[in-house]
mmCIF file of C-alpha atoms in Angstrom:
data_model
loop_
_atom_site.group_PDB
_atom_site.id
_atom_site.type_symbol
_atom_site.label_atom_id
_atom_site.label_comp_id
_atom_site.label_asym_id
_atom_site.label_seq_id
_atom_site.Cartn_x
_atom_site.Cartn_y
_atom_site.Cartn_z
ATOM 1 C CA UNK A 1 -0.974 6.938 -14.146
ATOM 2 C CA UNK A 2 -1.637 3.085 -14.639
ATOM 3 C CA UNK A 3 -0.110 0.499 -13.119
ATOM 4 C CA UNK A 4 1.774 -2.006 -15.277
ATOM 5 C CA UNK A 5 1.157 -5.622 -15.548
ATOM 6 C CA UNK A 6 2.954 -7.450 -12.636
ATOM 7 C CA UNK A 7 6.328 -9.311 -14.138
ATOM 8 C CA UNK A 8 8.410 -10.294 -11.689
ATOM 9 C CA UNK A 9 12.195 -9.801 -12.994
ATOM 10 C CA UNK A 10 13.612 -12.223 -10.328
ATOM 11 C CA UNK A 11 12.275 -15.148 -8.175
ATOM 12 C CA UNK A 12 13.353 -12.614 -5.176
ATOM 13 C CA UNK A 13 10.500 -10.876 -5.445
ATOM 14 C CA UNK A 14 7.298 -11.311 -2.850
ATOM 15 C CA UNK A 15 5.249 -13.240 -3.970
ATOM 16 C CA UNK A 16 2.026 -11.194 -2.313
ATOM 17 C CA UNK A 17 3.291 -7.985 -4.070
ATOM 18 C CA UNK A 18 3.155 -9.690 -8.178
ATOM 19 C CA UNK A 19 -0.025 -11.684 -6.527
ATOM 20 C CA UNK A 20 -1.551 -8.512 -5.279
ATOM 21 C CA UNK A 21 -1.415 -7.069 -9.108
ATOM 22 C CA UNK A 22 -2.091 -9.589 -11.213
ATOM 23 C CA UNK A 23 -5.421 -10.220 -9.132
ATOM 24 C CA UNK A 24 -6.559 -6.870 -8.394
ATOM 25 C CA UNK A 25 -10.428 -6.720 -9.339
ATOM 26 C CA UNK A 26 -9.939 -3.675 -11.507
ATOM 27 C CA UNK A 27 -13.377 -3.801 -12.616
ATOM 28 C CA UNK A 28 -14.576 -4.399 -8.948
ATOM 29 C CA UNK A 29 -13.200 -1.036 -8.460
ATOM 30 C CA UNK A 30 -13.581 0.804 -10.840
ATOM 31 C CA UNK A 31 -17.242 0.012 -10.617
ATOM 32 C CA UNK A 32 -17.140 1.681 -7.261
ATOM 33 C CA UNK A 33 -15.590 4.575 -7.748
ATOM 34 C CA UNK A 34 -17.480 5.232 -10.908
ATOM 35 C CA UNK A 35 -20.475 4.907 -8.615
ATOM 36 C CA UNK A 36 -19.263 7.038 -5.646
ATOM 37 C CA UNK A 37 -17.706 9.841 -7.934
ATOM 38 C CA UNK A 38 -21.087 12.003 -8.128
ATOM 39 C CA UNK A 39 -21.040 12.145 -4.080
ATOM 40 C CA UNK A 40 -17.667 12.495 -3.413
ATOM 41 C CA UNK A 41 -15.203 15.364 -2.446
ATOM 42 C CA UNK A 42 -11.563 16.134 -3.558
ATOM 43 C CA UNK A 43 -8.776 14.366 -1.392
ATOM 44 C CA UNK A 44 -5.415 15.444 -1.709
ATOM 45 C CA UNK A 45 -2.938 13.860 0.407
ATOM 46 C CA UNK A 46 1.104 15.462 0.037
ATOM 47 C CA UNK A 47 4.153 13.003 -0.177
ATOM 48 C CA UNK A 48 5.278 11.265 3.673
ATOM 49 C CA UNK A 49 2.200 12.812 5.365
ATOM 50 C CA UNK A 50 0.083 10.753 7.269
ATOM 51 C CA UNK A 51 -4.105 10.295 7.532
ATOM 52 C CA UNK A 52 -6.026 8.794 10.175
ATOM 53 C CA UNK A 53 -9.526 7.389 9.743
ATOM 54 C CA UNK A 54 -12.012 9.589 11.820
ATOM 55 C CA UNK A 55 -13.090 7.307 14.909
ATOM 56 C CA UNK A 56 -16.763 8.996 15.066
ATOM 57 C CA UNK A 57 -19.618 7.791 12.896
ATOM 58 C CA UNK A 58 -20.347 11.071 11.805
ATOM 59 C CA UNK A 59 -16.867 11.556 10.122
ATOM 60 C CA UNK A 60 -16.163 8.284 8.791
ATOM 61 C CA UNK A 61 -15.832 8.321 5.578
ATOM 62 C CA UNK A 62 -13.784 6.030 2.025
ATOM 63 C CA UNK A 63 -11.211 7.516 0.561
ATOM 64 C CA UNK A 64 -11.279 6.908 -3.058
ATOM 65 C CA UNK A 65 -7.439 6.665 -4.477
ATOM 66 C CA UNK A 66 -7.156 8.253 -7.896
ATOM 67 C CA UNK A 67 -3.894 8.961 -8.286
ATOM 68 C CA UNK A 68 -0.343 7.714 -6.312
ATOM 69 C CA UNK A 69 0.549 4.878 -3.662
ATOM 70 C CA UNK A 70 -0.429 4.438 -0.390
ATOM 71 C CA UNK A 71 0.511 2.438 2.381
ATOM 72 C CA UNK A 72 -1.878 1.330 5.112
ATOM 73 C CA UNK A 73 -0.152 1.462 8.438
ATOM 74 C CA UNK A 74 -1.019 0.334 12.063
ATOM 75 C CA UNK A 75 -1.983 3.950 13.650
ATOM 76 C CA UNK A 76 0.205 3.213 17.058
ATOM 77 C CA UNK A 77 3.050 1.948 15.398
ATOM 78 C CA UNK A 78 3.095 3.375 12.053
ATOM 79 C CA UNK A 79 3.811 -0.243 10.292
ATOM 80 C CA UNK A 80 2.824 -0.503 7.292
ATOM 81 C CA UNK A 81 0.489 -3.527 7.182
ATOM 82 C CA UNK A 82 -0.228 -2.801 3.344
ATOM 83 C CA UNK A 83 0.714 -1.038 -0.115
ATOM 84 C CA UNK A 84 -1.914 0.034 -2.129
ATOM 85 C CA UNK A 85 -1.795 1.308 -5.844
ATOM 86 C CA UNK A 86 -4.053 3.518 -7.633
ATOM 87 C CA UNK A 87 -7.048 2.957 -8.208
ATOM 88 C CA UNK A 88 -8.023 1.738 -5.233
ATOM 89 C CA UNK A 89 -10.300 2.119 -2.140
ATOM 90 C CA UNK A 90 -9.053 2.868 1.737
ATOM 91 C CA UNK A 91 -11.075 2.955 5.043
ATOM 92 C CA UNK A 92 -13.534 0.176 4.573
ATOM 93 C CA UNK A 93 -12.593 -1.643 7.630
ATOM 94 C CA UNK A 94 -12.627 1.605 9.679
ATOM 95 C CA UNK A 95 -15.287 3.079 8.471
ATOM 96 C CA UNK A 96 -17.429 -0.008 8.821
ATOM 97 C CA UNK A 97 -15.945 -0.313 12.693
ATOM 98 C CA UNK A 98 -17.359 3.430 13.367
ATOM 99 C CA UNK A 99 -20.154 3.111 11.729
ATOM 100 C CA UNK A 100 -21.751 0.151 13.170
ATOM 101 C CA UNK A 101 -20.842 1.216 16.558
ATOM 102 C CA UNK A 102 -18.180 -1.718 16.467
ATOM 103 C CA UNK A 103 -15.351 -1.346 18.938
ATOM 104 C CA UNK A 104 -11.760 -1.461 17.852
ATOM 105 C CA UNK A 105 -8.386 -2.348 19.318
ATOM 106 C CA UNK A 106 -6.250 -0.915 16.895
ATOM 107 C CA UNK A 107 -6.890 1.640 14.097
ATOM 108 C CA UNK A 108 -5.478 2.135 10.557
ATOM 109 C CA UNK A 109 -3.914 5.316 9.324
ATOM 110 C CA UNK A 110 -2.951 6.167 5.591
ATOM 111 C CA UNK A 111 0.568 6.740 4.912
ATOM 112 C CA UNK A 112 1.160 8.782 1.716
ATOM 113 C CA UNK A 113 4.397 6.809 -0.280
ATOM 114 C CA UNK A 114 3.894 9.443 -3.390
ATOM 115 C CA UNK A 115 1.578 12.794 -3.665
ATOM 116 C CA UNK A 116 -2.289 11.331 -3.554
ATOM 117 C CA UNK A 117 -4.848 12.546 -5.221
ATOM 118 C CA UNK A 118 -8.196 11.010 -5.190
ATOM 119 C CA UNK A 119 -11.986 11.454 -3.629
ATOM 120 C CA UNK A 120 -13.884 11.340 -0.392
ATOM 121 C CA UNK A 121 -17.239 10.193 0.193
ATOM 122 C CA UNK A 122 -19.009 9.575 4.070
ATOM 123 C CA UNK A 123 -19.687 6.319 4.889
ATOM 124 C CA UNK A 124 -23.153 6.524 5.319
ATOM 125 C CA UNK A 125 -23.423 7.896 1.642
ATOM 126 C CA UNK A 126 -21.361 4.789 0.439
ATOM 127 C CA UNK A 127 -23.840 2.522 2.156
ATOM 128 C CA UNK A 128 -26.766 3.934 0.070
ATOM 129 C CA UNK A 129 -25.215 4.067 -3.513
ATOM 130 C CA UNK A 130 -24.172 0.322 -2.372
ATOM 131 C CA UNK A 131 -27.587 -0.375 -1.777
ATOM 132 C CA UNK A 132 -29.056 1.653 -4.764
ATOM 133 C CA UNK A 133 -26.977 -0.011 -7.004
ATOM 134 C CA UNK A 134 -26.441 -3.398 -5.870
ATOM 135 C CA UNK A 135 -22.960 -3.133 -5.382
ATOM 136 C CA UNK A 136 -22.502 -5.153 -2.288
ATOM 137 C CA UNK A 137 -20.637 -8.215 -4.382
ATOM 138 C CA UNK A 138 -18.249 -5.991 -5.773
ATOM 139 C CA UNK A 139 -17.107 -4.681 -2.423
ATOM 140 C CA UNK A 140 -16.918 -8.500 -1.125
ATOM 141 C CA UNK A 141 -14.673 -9.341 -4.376
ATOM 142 C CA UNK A 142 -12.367 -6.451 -3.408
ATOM 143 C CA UNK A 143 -11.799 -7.200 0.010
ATOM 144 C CA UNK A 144 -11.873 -10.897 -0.113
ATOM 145 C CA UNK A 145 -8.624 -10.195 -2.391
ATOM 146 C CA UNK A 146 -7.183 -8.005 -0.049
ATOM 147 C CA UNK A 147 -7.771 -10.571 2.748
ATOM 148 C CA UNK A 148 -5.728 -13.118 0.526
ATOM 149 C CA UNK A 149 -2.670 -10.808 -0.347
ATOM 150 C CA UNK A 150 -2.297 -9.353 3.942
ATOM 151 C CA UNK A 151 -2.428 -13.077 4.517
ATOM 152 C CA UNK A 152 0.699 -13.754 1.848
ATOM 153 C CA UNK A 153 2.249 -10.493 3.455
ATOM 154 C CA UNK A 154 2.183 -11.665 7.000
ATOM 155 C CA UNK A 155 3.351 -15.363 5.857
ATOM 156 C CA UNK A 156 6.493 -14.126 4.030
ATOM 157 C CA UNK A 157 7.230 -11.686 6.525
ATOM 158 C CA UNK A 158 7.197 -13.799 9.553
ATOM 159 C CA UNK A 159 10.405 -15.514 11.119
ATOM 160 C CA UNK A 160 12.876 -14.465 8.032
ATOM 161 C CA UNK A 161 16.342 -12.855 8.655
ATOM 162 C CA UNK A 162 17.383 -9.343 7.885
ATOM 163 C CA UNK A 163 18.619 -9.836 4.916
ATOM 164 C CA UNK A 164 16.252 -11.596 3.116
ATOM 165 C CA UNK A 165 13.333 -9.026 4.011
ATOM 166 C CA UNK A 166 15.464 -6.152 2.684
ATOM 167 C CA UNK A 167 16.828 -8.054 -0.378
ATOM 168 C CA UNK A 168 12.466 -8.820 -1.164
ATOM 169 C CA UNK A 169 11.535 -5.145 -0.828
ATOM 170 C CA UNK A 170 14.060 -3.629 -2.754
ATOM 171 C CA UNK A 171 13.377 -6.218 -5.319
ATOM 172 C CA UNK A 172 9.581 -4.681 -5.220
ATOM 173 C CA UNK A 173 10.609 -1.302 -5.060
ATOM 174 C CA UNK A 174 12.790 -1.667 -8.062
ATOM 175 C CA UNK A 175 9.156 -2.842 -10.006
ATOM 176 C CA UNK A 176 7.561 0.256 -9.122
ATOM 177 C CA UNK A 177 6.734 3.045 -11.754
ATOM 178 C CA UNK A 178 9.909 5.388 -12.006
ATOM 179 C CA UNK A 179 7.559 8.115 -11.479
ATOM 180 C CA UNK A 180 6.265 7.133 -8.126
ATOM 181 C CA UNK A 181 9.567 5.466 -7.090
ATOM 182 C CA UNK A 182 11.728 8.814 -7.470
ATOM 183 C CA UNK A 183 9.375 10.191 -5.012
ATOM 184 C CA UNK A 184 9.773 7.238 -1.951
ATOM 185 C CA UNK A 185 13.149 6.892 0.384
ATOM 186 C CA UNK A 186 13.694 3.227 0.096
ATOM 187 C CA UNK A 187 15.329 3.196 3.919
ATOM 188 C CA UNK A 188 12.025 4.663 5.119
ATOM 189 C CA UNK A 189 10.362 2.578 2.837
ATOM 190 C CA UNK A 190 12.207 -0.711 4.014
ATOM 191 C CA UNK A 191 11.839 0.368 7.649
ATOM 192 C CA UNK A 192 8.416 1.370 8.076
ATOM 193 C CA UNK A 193 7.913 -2.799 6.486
ATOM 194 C CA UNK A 194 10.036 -4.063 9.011
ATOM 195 C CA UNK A 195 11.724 -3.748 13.093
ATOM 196 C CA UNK A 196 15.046 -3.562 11.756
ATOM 197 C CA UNK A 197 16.903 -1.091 12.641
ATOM 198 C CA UNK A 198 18.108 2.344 10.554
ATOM 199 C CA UNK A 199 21.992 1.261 11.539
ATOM 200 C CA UNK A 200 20.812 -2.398 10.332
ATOM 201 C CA UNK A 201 19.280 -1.352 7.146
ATOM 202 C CA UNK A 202 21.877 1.371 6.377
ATOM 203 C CA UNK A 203 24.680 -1.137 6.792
ATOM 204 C CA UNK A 204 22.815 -3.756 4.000
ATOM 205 C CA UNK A 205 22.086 -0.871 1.132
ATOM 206 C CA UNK A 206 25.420 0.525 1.788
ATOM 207 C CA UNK A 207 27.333 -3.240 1.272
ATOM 208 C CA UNK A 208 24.792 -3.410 -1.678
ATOM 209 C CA UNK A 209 26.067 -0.131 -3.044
ATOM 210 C CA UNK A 210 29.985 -0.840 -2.481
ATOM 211 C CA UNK A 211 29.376 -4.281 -4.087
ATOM 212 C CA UNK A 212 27.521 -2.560 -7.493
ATOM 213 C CA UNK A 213 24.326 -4.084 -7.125
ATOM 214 C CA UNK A 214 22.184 -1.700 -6.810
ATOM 215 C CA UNK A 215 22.098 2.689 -7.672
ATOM 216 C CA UNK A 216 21.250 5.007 -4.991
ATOM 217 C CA UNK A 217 20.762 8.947 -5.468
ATOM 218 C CA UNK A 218 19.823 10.985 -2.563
ATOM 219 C CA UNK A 219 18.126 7.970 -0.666
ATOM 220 C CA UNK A 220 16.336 7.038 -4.334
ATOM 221 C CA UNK A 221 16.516 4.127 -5.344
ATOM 222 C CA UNK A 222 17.235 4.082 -9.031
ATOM 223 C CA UNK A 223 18.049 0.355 -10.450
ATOM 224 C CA UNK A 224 19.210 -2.595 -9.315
ATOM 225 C CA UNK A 225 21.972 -3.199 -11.703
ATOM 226 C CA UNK A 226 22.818 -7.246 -10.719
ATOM 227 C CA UNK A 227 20.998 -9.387 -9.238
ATOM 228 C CA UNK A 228 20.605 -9.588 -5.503
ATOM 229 C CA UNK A 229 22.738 -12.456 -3.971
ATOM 230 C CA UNK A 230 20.631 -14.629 -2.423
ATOM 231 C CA UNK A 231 22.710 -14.405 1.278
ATOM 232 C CA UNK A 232 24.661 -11.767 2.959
#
């Protein structure tokens, strides 16, 4: 399923999230994966499961995202540092860490938001097709705008109340396809972005609920129905 074109419905949104789509290097990627397809291997990844990046040379390896969203999470903590929509590419960093014999403080593990369906291909493989083919300056364009949108992520997550950060995600949940969104618990989803607490968070969506501003089904978010006030 594509993605749509970002369009923000209120200025509540973050910013990184409608920044993060409208600049996604599309043909970047799909250059890749059109390139690492022939060498790859299914990857299937079920809804709320977790995947962590082999540390050994020998098993790392790119996941190739066909299909779903994904968040990128710190391994130790489970945060999500990142969300990541199909088509995409995962395990760059880590694979390039193992594979260079670079040591790392912290790894990254894969957090399924929706069912994932996509490809796997080793690292060392990657490496020669990128060679082959030249493909080194796509790979630069596609993480240099990943670089920019974490860096947008960290900045508008940094120092704000509690209130604000869920008001921001729900706001970006709300834009996601209806198809992917039915399948994500928006308090997991708005915890796993933040340290607030489940009490904390429960206590916001359930204020949000009484007041009619947003639709809730069995921890689904289904529409926000007015907009968000801007304090709580």
């Amino acid at each position: 399923m594509s993605i749509p074109a970002a369009s923000p419905s209120t200025d509540q949104a973050l910013t990184s999230f409608y920044y993060g789509r409208q600049t996604k290097p599309l043909f970047a990627v799909k250059s890749l994966l059109s390139a690492f397809l022939p060498a790859s291997s299914p990857f299937a990844l079920p809804r709320s499961t977790y995947y962590r990046f082999p540390p050994t040379r020998e098993e790392s390896g790119i996941i190739l995202i066909e299909e779903g969203i994904a968040s990128v999470c710190h391994a130790e903590k489970s945060m999500v540092v990142s969300t990541i929509f199909a088509p995409s590419l995962l395990g760059l960093i880590d694979g390039y860490g193992a594979f260079n014999g670079i040591p790392e403080k912290s790894h990254c593990s894969v957090f399924a938001e929706t069912d994932l369906r996509g490809r796997w291909i080793g690292h060392q493989v990657a490496v020669e097709i990128l060679n082959e083919k030249n493909l080194w300056q796509e790979m630069a364009h596609i993480l240099a705008q990943r670089l920019m949108v974490l860096r947008m992520r960290s900045q508008e997550m940094v120092g704000v109340d509690s209130y604000p950060m869920v008001r921001t995600l729900l706001t970006e949940l709300a834009d996601y396809p209806e198809e992917y969104r039915r399948q994500i618990n928006a308090l997991s989803f708005i915890q796993r972005r933040t340290n607030l607490s489940r009490s904390r968070v429960m206590s916001i969506l359930a204020e949000l609920r009484k007041g009619g501003y947003i639709t809730v089904h069995r921890g689904v978010l289904e529409k926000i129905t007015r907009t968000l006030p801007a304090h709580f």
